[in-house]
Each structure stands twice: as structure tokens, then as C-alpha cells.
Amino acid sequence: MLGRTLREVSTALKQGHITPTELCQKCLFLIKKTKFLNAYITVSEEVALKQAEESEKRYKKGHSLGDLDGIPVAVKDNFSTSGIETTCASNMLKGYVPPYNATVVQKLLDKGAVLMGKTNLDEFAMGSGSTDGVFGPVKNPWSYSKQYRGKRKQKAHGENEDSNWLITGGSSGGSAAAVAAFTCFAALGSDTGGSTRNPAAHCGVVGFKPSYGLVSRHGLIPLVNSMDVPGILTRCVDDAAIVLGMLAGHDPRDSTTIQDPVKPFTLPTLADVNKLCIGIPKEYLAPELSSEVRSFWSKAANLFESEGAKVIEVSLPHTSYSIICYHVLCTSEVASNMARFDGLEYGHRCDINVSTEAMYAATRREGFNDVVRGRILSGNFFLLKENYENYFIKAQKVRRLIANDFVNVFNSGVDVLLTPTTLSEAVPYLEFIKEDNRTRSAQDDIFTQAVNMAGENLTSTIPEPHAKEPEQLHVTSFSYLPITNELAGIIETFVVT
Amino acid sequence: MAAPVKRWSCVGKRWVLAYIDGGSRHGRGAAIGFTSRRKRGQSSVAQQPLITAQKSRKGEHEWEAVVGLEIHAQISSNSKLFSGSQVHFAAPPNSLVSFFDASLPGTLPVLNRRCVEAAVMTGLALNCRINKKSLFDRKHYFYADLPAGYQITQQRLPIAVNGSLAYSVCVGKKPSQVSTKTVRIKQIQLEQDSGKSLHDEPRSQTLIDLNRAGVGLLEVVLEPDMSCGEEAASAVRELQLILQALGTSQANMAEGQLRVDANISVHHPGEPLGVRTEVKNLNSARFLAKAIDFEIERQIHELENGRKILNETRSFDYKLGCTMPMRDKEGKQDYRFMPEPNLPPLLLHDTASLPPGADPQQVINIDWIRERLPELPSETREKLIQQYGMLPEHSFALLNEVGLLEFFQNVIKETRAEPKKVTSWVLNIFLGFLKQQNLTVNESPVTPSALAELLNLLDRKAISSSAAKQVFEELWRSKGKTPSQIVSEKKLELMQDQEALERVCHTVMEGHPQVVMDVKRGNPRAINKLMGLVRKATLSRADPTVIKKILERKLSS
């Protein structure tokens, strides 16, 4: 039952093959069984069982709230959940219980979804490994697959198996792992520079980053307001489309959401790529790109071409500037957004009370990890009066050029871009931590953050069907943008079949 | 040791003070060694502030003061600028705080339409250009009553720019010598108010009240076109009246709805502007004028003694009457301005640019607001002068007190008495009573109808003017009685019975033959004595003119 698609489970619930409570208990059982993955920071067992019970009542009366009624979901721990601790994996917010639900959470609950818990992440979503949170790193469920273990044994005899687990990618690694481990059917992540797509790629699930403004950010604890979007992680594209349909649309509480009404998202059953023009950005053929990813990339391109799609090389000339530009804009907004964490209204407060300033300093030193403090420091540097023109304004100009790159490509007749999400497959934790967070983020966000800066485009990560083809375990995925209803269907058809 | 000589003074007399303490502090301008000089660019104005200086060792040196103002006016709105919490003065601490106001993580600002309309109205009333596109920025600083660590303001592109404000200052000794001046308005920007910190020194605690946090403010920046405290205070007073007329701010300084920061510098005419200081948080017109004048003199004194002026923030100690450097603002702040990413640009429309089929709830039409602007104080005063032949200073006085004009107009509506009579009664007697007891017009025990009725009685000579004053006092004391009731209870009505009056006069004349003789001998004043006696005999209920006529007739017969 847990391996089925959302639609299938929904049908099973409607037909009474399984009750929401049974489904919830199955997931709770798996959550406990996979506790070692560290995917969840908080498991909201009581709340979930109560919600399941209510869902069950609705099904009994025949008043189901739709496809999501009774469906177990998980939420990244940087979305506010009323009455449930929301920590951002930081000492700063340990014990913080928001009094309100993020709009996306409320929408899921309004549709009858059952909230299993809050998932792990890098502190305040700053990272690309889900290794830098105060609750410890998230382990990639695929580390424990037969295939991966077999491979490790061949390579390194005598190595401690336990220390060779793979990272999930990040920062929404907890959500990706939760979905990959079948502990829920869908999870919310957030995506600022690739934080949904990157762990989706590493964990072999669908990671979907909606266009900026399509889904409300109200209640999402911000990293970079102008780039953050709630992301969706599921095990198949159709599931993501269903969840997106529930979440998309204007929110009066978020002035940056689109005003126009949103049409429902449905995937077509037939895939016809004859009229499709697929762009391959030549700048994405980076030297660091692993040979495996590279071969998958060309394999996918060939697949489209053989089915009649037009595949052409395109150029996004400002790509090489995007990661540094992202760094300036990201840290500047981080410096600003983190200013509210002063220990006064909520969150951690130190014991020092010599002066207000001393209290701020100690609270923030104790509350934030090195990564967060480093970004605050550099962000404040970029925003200083004497630096603002040279850094922030310049970065904004470059951001415009990067956005224009995408506009130009799509105006030239290209329907969709086919790119890798990550440079390589998921790496073992011990290897990952050899580099610091900043270096890692710069490397891992290379293919993903540019669209966050461009803003308007829809991006999706599609999993390799590793369940069916064991040799494709070392998952790599592809981003497509912009994705339309038809395209999503086409892509799924192609990759899965 | 030489007596301290005032080297700088300003001739303007403020309306605010003109009617309160009569102002008698401007007699020092003619001392030897003082010169007067016109300020640049304002040659059309009849009389200019007097800029004076002492002869210094190096030769003739005059000082010119330059004053600019930043005024924060709390927008009168039901809810805050970016949240749905209510706005109330003196509500229980922290009772009007939304999640956004407390900066709970994940909350986002949503712009309040009413505040935007208030800014547009104010901009139009102050002759500003309204920017159809304006932007919001974050201004960062750590302070306990600023929960987000930044204030949302409009630093780069404010909602209104390039306006002007005309105000009047009294330039002579007589209140009728009024001069109109203009100060340019640099910009009007929308921004959030902060919360309030209450420092409990003995317990070394700071208590925070966030009720005010996030309330909408209009920051009005006045260019440094003023040259003394009087001018600044007059400009602020006029702005206050405009905001109140528009209803965009209650602009009550005592309640902190209008707060003024003044930028002050001095320089020699023809030379570049001097280093300026900023005097913060001036919360009354009187202190504003005092603080500015003190600061100008302090700066001149410092410079003449070879010291430098520091670009610093100072506060005004109203008890000592001087400005002091502010301790916590010593270090120069870098506010690290940044665009507010959660708010798209604020777009306004006019009728020409209005998108077809736009939802009226989602767009703001500048032309529509312009057409509905209420009458401004200057227009009201002009009307009073035209309609009632009122003196300009009386029109100022009527507008100066909250509710007084309305009171006046209600009296006018219900009485047959001459407007001049009404003006005199309202400004002298009614306002006098209010001031004496420190009451506002709303708190007056005398209603406009009662005063109108009283003036009617006076107008048709049913009572004498001295009786009228008695009736007024009685009205003030005993709420609920009508003037007619008081008149009949106290038997104050004028005796209309000619025969009875004749009898009284006759009796008085008979009782005082000596006085009658005096009159007949040619002492003109003696008749007043007879009149006084008659008045006494009639308990002031006789019309003096009628008595005089009767007496004259009887004496000449």
C-alpha cells in the first residue's frame, strides 16, 4: 500500500480497502523503524492519529475532502506549524512553538492530509547536504539498499559500514529521505538555490520547485525572500501535480503571490514530444560533472530526440557568474532576515544580562551555527553603505542578466531545458564533510540556483527509476524548465518507461 | 565681564504662543552691533527673520541659521501599516500585537490600503508630485522595541516628492502683522513606527510595549528653508492643521502622533552651510521652538569660541531648556538599507493610466483622491475672512483650537447676532473660560446652541451685555439650564416697561438732588453717577442707553 501512488491510495481509501488510521499507523511504524535516518526532527504521532481518525469519520460519512484526505505527509521544519515545535534545526528556535500554520501547511490540513511530523534540514536551510543542522545529519535511505551495500563491500573491505552512509543532499534532506523511505506520500521542502531539487535527486524522488509567486511563502521561515519557494517532494510526478494543485494560488498573506486564478494541474496520459523543442545549455557541461551524470544527461537527450523532439544546444552566457551573484544576494537577505532572532520575543535567550547589546551578541552566538553566522557576517558586509553599490547593486544587475538569459532562450522557441541537478551522485558523508559548507553549497547549487534568481520558471527534478533498474542506483536527475502539465507527463512517461 | 549678548534672534512670533502667553520676547533686536540681513531666495517676503551677529575680532561676522525638519505623523487608520492589528492610543501594553508585529518568523507584510491613501492625500494637500511607483526598503538597526531588527521604510523611491507648505508667522508686535512663508517639502514616505521601551533603571530592566510597533507613519521631510524656532514651530503647526483637516493623522503631539526631529546648522552668509546637528524627539511646538533657538545660539557660541560643531544627535531637556548629546546614538549607524523583498513595488494610478476592468479594491486612483480632498485650513481661513469680514488673526485663532471652528459655525447657524459679535464671544469669553480651566472645546459645559440663544437674547436687547456675561458664567456652572431659564430665574432680563423705568429714574433723581444739581451745573460726568444708581436700583436689568435717554430728557426738562 505504501508503495502506491497518491491517486491509487486515495482510491483505496475511498473504497475502504484501507482506513486512514491504518495508513497512518503503517507510516508511523516505518518512521520508527527508520529512525536512524534522522529524517524527522519531530514526529507528531498524536496529532497525526487524531487527524487520521477525523479523516476516517469523513470517509465513513462519504464526505471525503479530496485526493489528499487521509494521506500522510511530512513538512520541513522551517514551515510554521501551529502547536508543533518548529526549529529550523537551530538552537535559536529549539522549543519554539508557532501559534499559526504556514499557508501551505494549512492548505494541506484543510484538504484532510495527515501531518506525520517535521523533517530535518541544514540549519535555517543553509546547506546542500542536510548535514549542518543541530539535530545531526540526515542519512540517505539508499545507503542501506542491497545494491549500494554490495557495491561498498566490493570496493572497501573492512570499512565500517555504518560510517559509509550517503548524504541526502539538502537542505530539504529530511523531506526527501522521508518520502524515499515510504514514511509519507508527499513532503514539503523549500527551495532557495536548489534545496528541494538537490536532495530529491540524491534520494531518487520527485522534487518540484514551483515558480516564484505560485505558492505562498507565508509561514515559511525565510532564507532569501526573493528566491524562496515551498517545494514538493513525492515519489512520482502525478503526485507532485496533485499536491501542487492543492497549494498553488494567491494568498492574501503573501503579497508576492500571483493574483491570477490558477488552473488545475492534470497530467495527460499520452505523451507526444513531436512539437517539443528541448534546449541543452552548453554552459552546464561543467568539467566537474561526473561521467555518470553526463552519460545520463545525453541518454535522456537522445531518448527525447529519438521520439521526435527537437534537441538543440542553447547558451545561458551568464551562468558562470550566477553562483557568486547568488552568494551576495543570499547572504545579504540572510543578514537581514536573521536580525529578528535577538532572543527577545521568542527563541533562545542567553543568560547574560549585562546590557541589551551583550545579550544580543551572546544569544546570537549561542543560537546560530558557524554557517549561519558566517553568512550573516558577509551579508552585513555587502550591505554596508560603502559596499552596497559594488556588491549588492552589482549582484542585482547580474541577476537581471541571468534572468534575461532564460527569457532569451525561451523566446527563441525553446520549450524546455534539460539539465542535470547535481554534479555527481550522492556522496558518502565522510567525503562530503571534507569540504566546508560554503564550498559545498557553491558546488552543489551550480545547476539549480540560477532559476531561483530568474524566478519565473518552473523547475522539476525527476527521479531515475532505480527501483526497476538496480544499476541506476546512483541517482541523478534532471531539471526541466519551464514545466507545463503536458511536459510533466511526457517526462514521467519517458523516464519511467 | 561683559554681560552675555544675544547675537542672533528671530523676529517671527508664533501663532501658537501668540494667543497663549502673548509673547513678549522680541524686544532685543535693535541692540548696537546687530545687523539685519535678508535670507537668500525669499526677497518677496515683507519682513525677514533678523540675522544678527556681534563684531568679532576678525571683522564683521554675521550668522545665518538653517533649520530643516523631519516630521513623523502617525497615520490615523483602524489597523497598522502591514498587519491587521488595531491602532489605539493608551491600550493595555502588548494588547494590539499581531504575529507580524512581534516579527514571528515566517510572517509577511501586507500593505494597508488606507495608509497609502492617507499618504497620497497628504502628498496632494502639500502640493507634492505623487510617484506612481514607489518602493519599500529595510532599514536595519538593533533595538529592543524594533522586533524585526529592521524598519520597513521608503528610502530609495518615496510615495510623494517635491511639495511645499505655506505657513504664516507674526512678524510685528501686533498680531495683525502676518507674513506668509513657504518651506519646500523634499518627500513624504510611508514607514513603520517602532514599539516603546520602558526602562526600569532600579531593577535594570527594560519593558517592551509593541502596541505601537508597525503603526503607519508618514515621514514628512521639510527642506532647510527655515531660520529659527518660531518659523519651524509655525510650519509644524500648519502641517498639523492640514493633517487634521485631511483626517490622515490626529497629529496630537502630546500623544506622540506627531514627532519632530530638527536639523540645525549655522554659517556666515555667502559661505557654505555649517555642520549640522539633529535634535530628536521634540514633542511640543513650544519645545520645538525653544530647542531650535537654543541650539542655534549654542552653535554660534561654540564657533565663536573657536570650537567645532560635531555632526551628532542631540536631545532637548525641557526642564533645563538646553540640548544635550544623546548617549546611545554616539556611534555612527550604518543602516544597511536593502530593498524589502516581500513587498512588490507600490503602483498607483490616475484616471488616464487606470487599467480597464481593474478591481477598484486593488487599485488606487490619485485623481479620485484629489477630487475628494477636503477643504484645507488656508482655504477655511480665507472663507472666514470673506464671509464674515473676520480679521486674519481671528481666523487663525479659530482654527488653532481643535473643534473651535465647528463650535463657532454652530453658534453662527443658530443666532441672529452679528458674526463679529459671535467671533468676539467665542474667542474672548468662551476660549478664555476653556483656557482658564484647561478644557478642550469638546469638554465645554456650554453648547453652541446655548451660546447662540444667549447671543440672541443679547441681540434683541432682552439682557444687557454685563447680564449676558453673568448668564454665561451660570451656564458654565450649571449644565442643563437654558439661558432663558437662567435669565428668568436670576431676573436678569432688561426692563422693557418704559413707565417703570421712568419711575425708577424719577425716584433716583429725587433721592439725589445734589447729583442732579451737578449735572445741571454742567458736569457731564455726573450723569454717569445717576446711571449707576439707576442700574443698581434695577439690579443691572436696565438697558444703559435707554436709561441715559430718559435721564437726559428728564434733566433737560
mmCIF file of C-alpha atoms in Angstrom, chain A residues 227-387:
data_model
loop_
_atom_site.group_PDB
_atom_site.id
_atom_site.type_symbol
_atom_site.label_atom_id
_atom_site.label_comp_id
_atom_site.label_asym_id
_atom_site.label_seq_id
_atom_site.Cartn_x
_atom_site.Cartn_y
_atom_site.Cartn_z
ATOM 1 C CA MET A 227 14.130 33.338 -4.074
ATOM 2 C CA ASP A 228 12.456 31.053 -1.533
ATOM 3 C CA VAL A 229 9.643 28.829 -2.757
ATOM 4 C CA PRO A 230 7.927 25.963 -0.992
ATOM 5 C CA GLY A 231 8.945 22.770 -2.796
ATOM 6 C CA ILE A 232 7.103 19.485 -3.214
ATOM 7 C CA LEU A 233 8.697 16.068 -2.803
ATOM 8 C CA THR A 234 6.824 12.956 -3.935
ATOM 9 C CA ARG A 235 7.576 9.567 -5.423
ATOM 10 C CA CYS A 236 6.014 10.308 -8.828
ATOM 11 C CA VAL A 237 5.228 13.324 -10.992
ATOM 12 C CA ASP A 238 1.475 12.840 -10.840
ATOM 13 C CA ASP A 239 1.621 13.002 -7.028
ATOM 14 C CA ALA A 240 3.545 16.262 -7.225
ATOM 15 C CA ALA A 241 0.947 17.648 -9.634
ATOM 16 C CA ILE A 242 -1.856 16.751 -7.215
ATOM 17 C CA VAL A 243 -0.106 18.424 -4.288
ATOM 18 C CA LEU A 244 0.763 21.468 -6.384
ATOM 19 C CA GLY A 245 -2.892 21.780 -7.320
ATOM 20 C CA MET A 246 -3.765 21.960 -3.631
ATOM 21 C CA LEU A 247 -1.090 24.543 -2.800
ATOM 22 C CA ALA A 248 -0.946 26.900 -5.776
ATOM 23 C CA GLY A 249 -2.695 30.226 -5.901
ATOM 24 C CA HIS A 250 -2.906 33.707 -4.486
ATOM 25 C CA ASP A 251 -2.530 34.156 -0.746
ATOM 26 C CA PRO A 252 -3.654 37.481 0.704
ATOM 27 C CA ARG A 253 -0.969 36.998 3.370
ATOM 28 C CA ASP A 254 1.835 36.883 0.792
ATOM 29 C CA SER A 255 1.912 39.968 -1.428
ATOM 30 C CA THR A 256 4.334 38.302 -3.822
ATOM 31 C CA THR A 257 1.910 35.549 -4.872
ATOM 32 C CA ILE A 258 0.253 35.819 -8.261
ATOM 33 C CA GLN A 259 -3.173 37.430 -8.434
ATOM 34 C CA ASP A 260 -4.497 35.455 -11.406
ATOM 35 C CA PRO A 261 -6.535 32.336 -10.688
ATOM 36 C CA VAL A 262 -4.629 29.072 -11.095
ATOM 37 C CA LYS A 263 -5.885 26.363 -13.420
ATOM 38 C CA PRO A 264 -5.902 22.818 -12.059
ATOM 39 C CA PHE A 265 -2.858 20.725 -12.868
ATOM 40 C CA THR A 266 -3.605 17.443 -14.613
ATOM 41 C CA LEU A 267 -1.192 15.230 -16.446
ATOM 42 C CA PRO A 268 -2.120 13.844 -19.836
ATOM 43 C CA THR A 269 -1.916 10.107 -20.322
ATOM 44 C CA LEU A 270 -0.433 10.276 -23.807
ATOM 45 C CA ALA A 271 2.991 11.690 -24.415
ATOM 46 C CA ASP A 272 3.751 13.325 -27.707
ATOM 47 C CA VAL A 273 7.069 15.131 -27.923
ATOM 48 C CA ASN A 274 6.986 15.831 -31.650
ATOM 49 C CA LYS A 275 6.380 19.545 -31.230
ATOM 50 C CA LEU A 276 8.769 19.896 -28.340
ATOM 51 C CA CYS A 277 11.997 21.849 -28.552
ATOM 52 C CA ILE A 278 14.460 20.899 -25.848
ATOM 53 C CA GLY A 279 17.434 23.116 -25.038
ATOM 54 C CA ILE A 280 20.718 21.791 -23.710
ATOM 55 C CA PRO A 281 22.587 24.696 -22.107
ATOM 56 C CA LYS A 282 26.203 24.304 -23.129
ATOM 57 C CA GLU A 283 27.456 26.153 -20.037
ATOM 58 C CA TYR A 284 26.096 23.332 -17.880
ATOM 59 C CA LEU A 285 28.650 20.932 -19.312
ATOM 60 C CA ALA A 286 30.956 21.709 -16.419
ATOM 61 C CA PRO A 287 34.322 19.989 -16.064
ATOM 62 C CA GLU A 288 33.349 18.855 -12.552
ATOM 63 C CA LEU A 289 30.369 16.978 -13.955
ATOM 64 C CA SER A 290 30.773 13.284 -13.213
ATOM 65 C CA SER A 291 30.898 10.928 -16.180
ATOM 66 C CA GLU A 292 27.839 9.045 -14.924
ATOM 67 C CA VAL A 293 25.687 12.145 -14.754
ATOM 68 C CA ARG A 294 26.991 13.227 -18.093
ATOM 69 C CA SER A 295 26.077 9.965 -19.735
ATOM 70 C CA PHE A 296 22.595 10.025 -18.172
ATOM 71 C CA TRP A 297 22.162 13.507 -19.484
ATOM 72 C CA SER A 298 22.983 12.576 -23.052
ATOM 73 C CA LYS A 299 20.954 9.388 -22.730
ATOM 74 C CA ALA A 300 17.883 11.408 -21.799
ATOM 75 C CA ALA A 301 18.506 13.875 -24.608
ATOM 76 C CA ASN A 302 18.837 11.043 -27.083
ATOM 77 C CA LEU A 303 15.660 9.479 -25.801
ATOM 78 C CA PHE A 304 13.727 12.671 -26.489
ATOM 79 C CA GLU A 305 15.306 13.073 -29.888
ATOM 80 C CA SER A 306 14.528 9.517 -30.917
ATOM 81 C CA GLU A 307 10.879 10.132 -30.059
ATOM 82 C CA GLY A 308 10.709 13.138 -32.369
ATOM 83 C CA ALA A 309 11.601 16.058 -30.151
ATOM 84 C CA LYS A 310 13.933 18.732 -31.406
ATOM 85 C CA VAL A 311 17.011 18.848 -29.170
ATOM 86 C CA ILE A 312 19.305 21.826 -29.621
ATOM 87 C CA GLU A 313 22.250 23.345 -27.851
ATOM 88 C CA VAL A 314 21.491 26.701 -26.239
ATOM 89 C CA SER A 315 23.549 29.233 -24.350
ATOM 90 C CA LEU A 316 22.971 30.810 -20.963
ATOM 91 C CA PRO A 317 26.037 33.047 -21.169
ATOM 92 C CA HIS A 318 25.944 34.454 -17.634
ATOM 93 C CA THR A 319 25.849 31.076 -15.929
ATOM 94 C CA SER A 320 29.382 31.306 -14.608
ATOM 95 C CA TYR A 321 28.560 34.456 -12.639
ATOM 96 C CA SER A 322 25.432 33.108 -11.094
ATOM 97 C CA ILE A 323 26.860 31.287 -8.085
ATOM 98 C CA ILE A 324 28.840 34.300 -6.849
ATOM 99 C CA CYS A 325 25.897 36.580 -7.553
ATOM 100 C CA TYR A 326 23.683 34.182 -5.625
ATOM 101 C CA HIS A 327 26.144 34.291 -2.751
ATOM 102 C CA VAL A 328 25.980 38.092 -2.432
ATOM 103 C CA LEU A 329 22.187 38.303 -2.683
ATOM 104 C CA CYS A 330 21.619 35.298 -0.464
ATOM 105 C CA THR A 331 23.884 36.412 2.367
ATOM 106 C CA SER A 332 22.528 39.974 2.242
ATOM 107 C CA GLU A 333 18.958 38.817 2.704
ATOM 108 C CA VAL A 334 20.093 36.298 5.295
ATOM 109 C CA ALA A 335 21.781 39.057 7.303
ATOM 110 C CA SER A 336 18.532 40.992 7.223
ATOM 111 C CA ASN A 337 16.191 38.084 7.899
ATOM 112 C CA MET A 338 18.239 36.796 10.802
ATOM 113 C CA ALA A 339 18.182 40.196 12.536
ATOM 114 C CA ARG A 340 14.896 39.315 14.232
ATOM 115 C CA PHE A 341 16.464 36.498 16.204
ATOM 116 C CA ASP A 342 17.515 38.548 19.196
ATOM 117 C CA GLY A 343 16.139 36.375 21.969
ATOM 118 C CA LEU A 344 13.502 38.905 22.998
ATOM 119 C CA GLU A 345 10.166 37.803 21.591
ATOM 120 C CA TYR A 346 10.840 34.098 21.037
ATOM 121 C CA GLY A 347 13.555 31.538 20.634
ATOM 122 C CA HIS A 348 16.796 31.076 22.514
ATOM 123 C CA ARG A 349 17.914 33.673 25.038
ATOM 124 C CA CYS A 350 21.280 33.596 26.760
ATOM 125 C CA ASP A 351 21.805 34.130 30.483
ATOM 126 C CA ILE A 352 23.865 37.267 30.045
ATOM 127 C CA ASN A 353 22.010 40.405 31.097
ATOM 128 C CA VAL A 354 24.765 42.989 31.465
ATOM 129 C CA SER A 355 23.267 45.042 28.670
ATOM 130 C CA THR A 356 20.837 44.579 25.815
ATOM 131 C CA GLU A 357 23.722 44.563 23.340
ATOM 132 C CA ALA A 358 25.653 41.936 25.298
ATOM 133 C CA MET A 359 22.534 39.805 25.452
ATOM 134 C CA TYR A 360 22.018 40.080 21.680
ATOM 135 C CA ALA A 361 25.606 39.120 20.986
ATOM 136 C CA ALA A 362 25.652 36.089 23.276
ATOM 137 C CA THR A 363 22.192 34.926 22.231
ATOM 138 C CA ARG A 364 23.118 35.002 18.594
ATOM 139 C CA ARG A 365 26.496 33.391 19.165
ATOM 140 C CA GLU A 366 24.890 30.534 21.079
ATOM 141 C CA GLY A 367 21.860 30.276 18.819
ATOM 142 C CA PHE A 368 23.409 30.150 15.351
ATOM 143 C CA ASN A 369 25.984 27.743 13.953
ATOM 144 C CA ASP A 370 29.118 28.841 12.115
ATOM 145 C CA VAL A 371 27.458 28.640 8.711
ATOM 146 C CA VAL A 372 24.622 30.963 9.678
ATOM 147 C CA ARG A 373 26.938 33.365 11.484
ATOM 148 C CA GLY A 374 29.312 33.402 8.510
ATOM 149 C CA ARG A 375 26.516 34.268 6.107
ATOM 150 C CA ILE A 376 25.191 36.991 8.417
ATOM 151 C CA LEU A 377 28.649 38.484 8.627
ATOM 152 C CA SER A 378 29.267 38.537 4.896
ATOM 153 C CA GLY A 379 25.736 39.741 4.179
ATOM 154 C CA ASN A 380 26.168 42.688 6.508
ATOM 155 C CA PHE A 381 29.471 43.444 4.837
ATOM 156 C CA PHE A 382 27.824 43.567 1.411
ATOM 157 C CA LEU A 383 25.085 45.857 2.719
ATOM 158 C CA LEU A 384 27.420 48.420 4.285
ATOM 159 C CA LYS A 385 26.983 51.831 2.742
ATOM 160 C CA GLU A 386 30.481 51.765 1.272
ATOM 161 C CA ASN A 387 29.997 48.304 -0.276
#
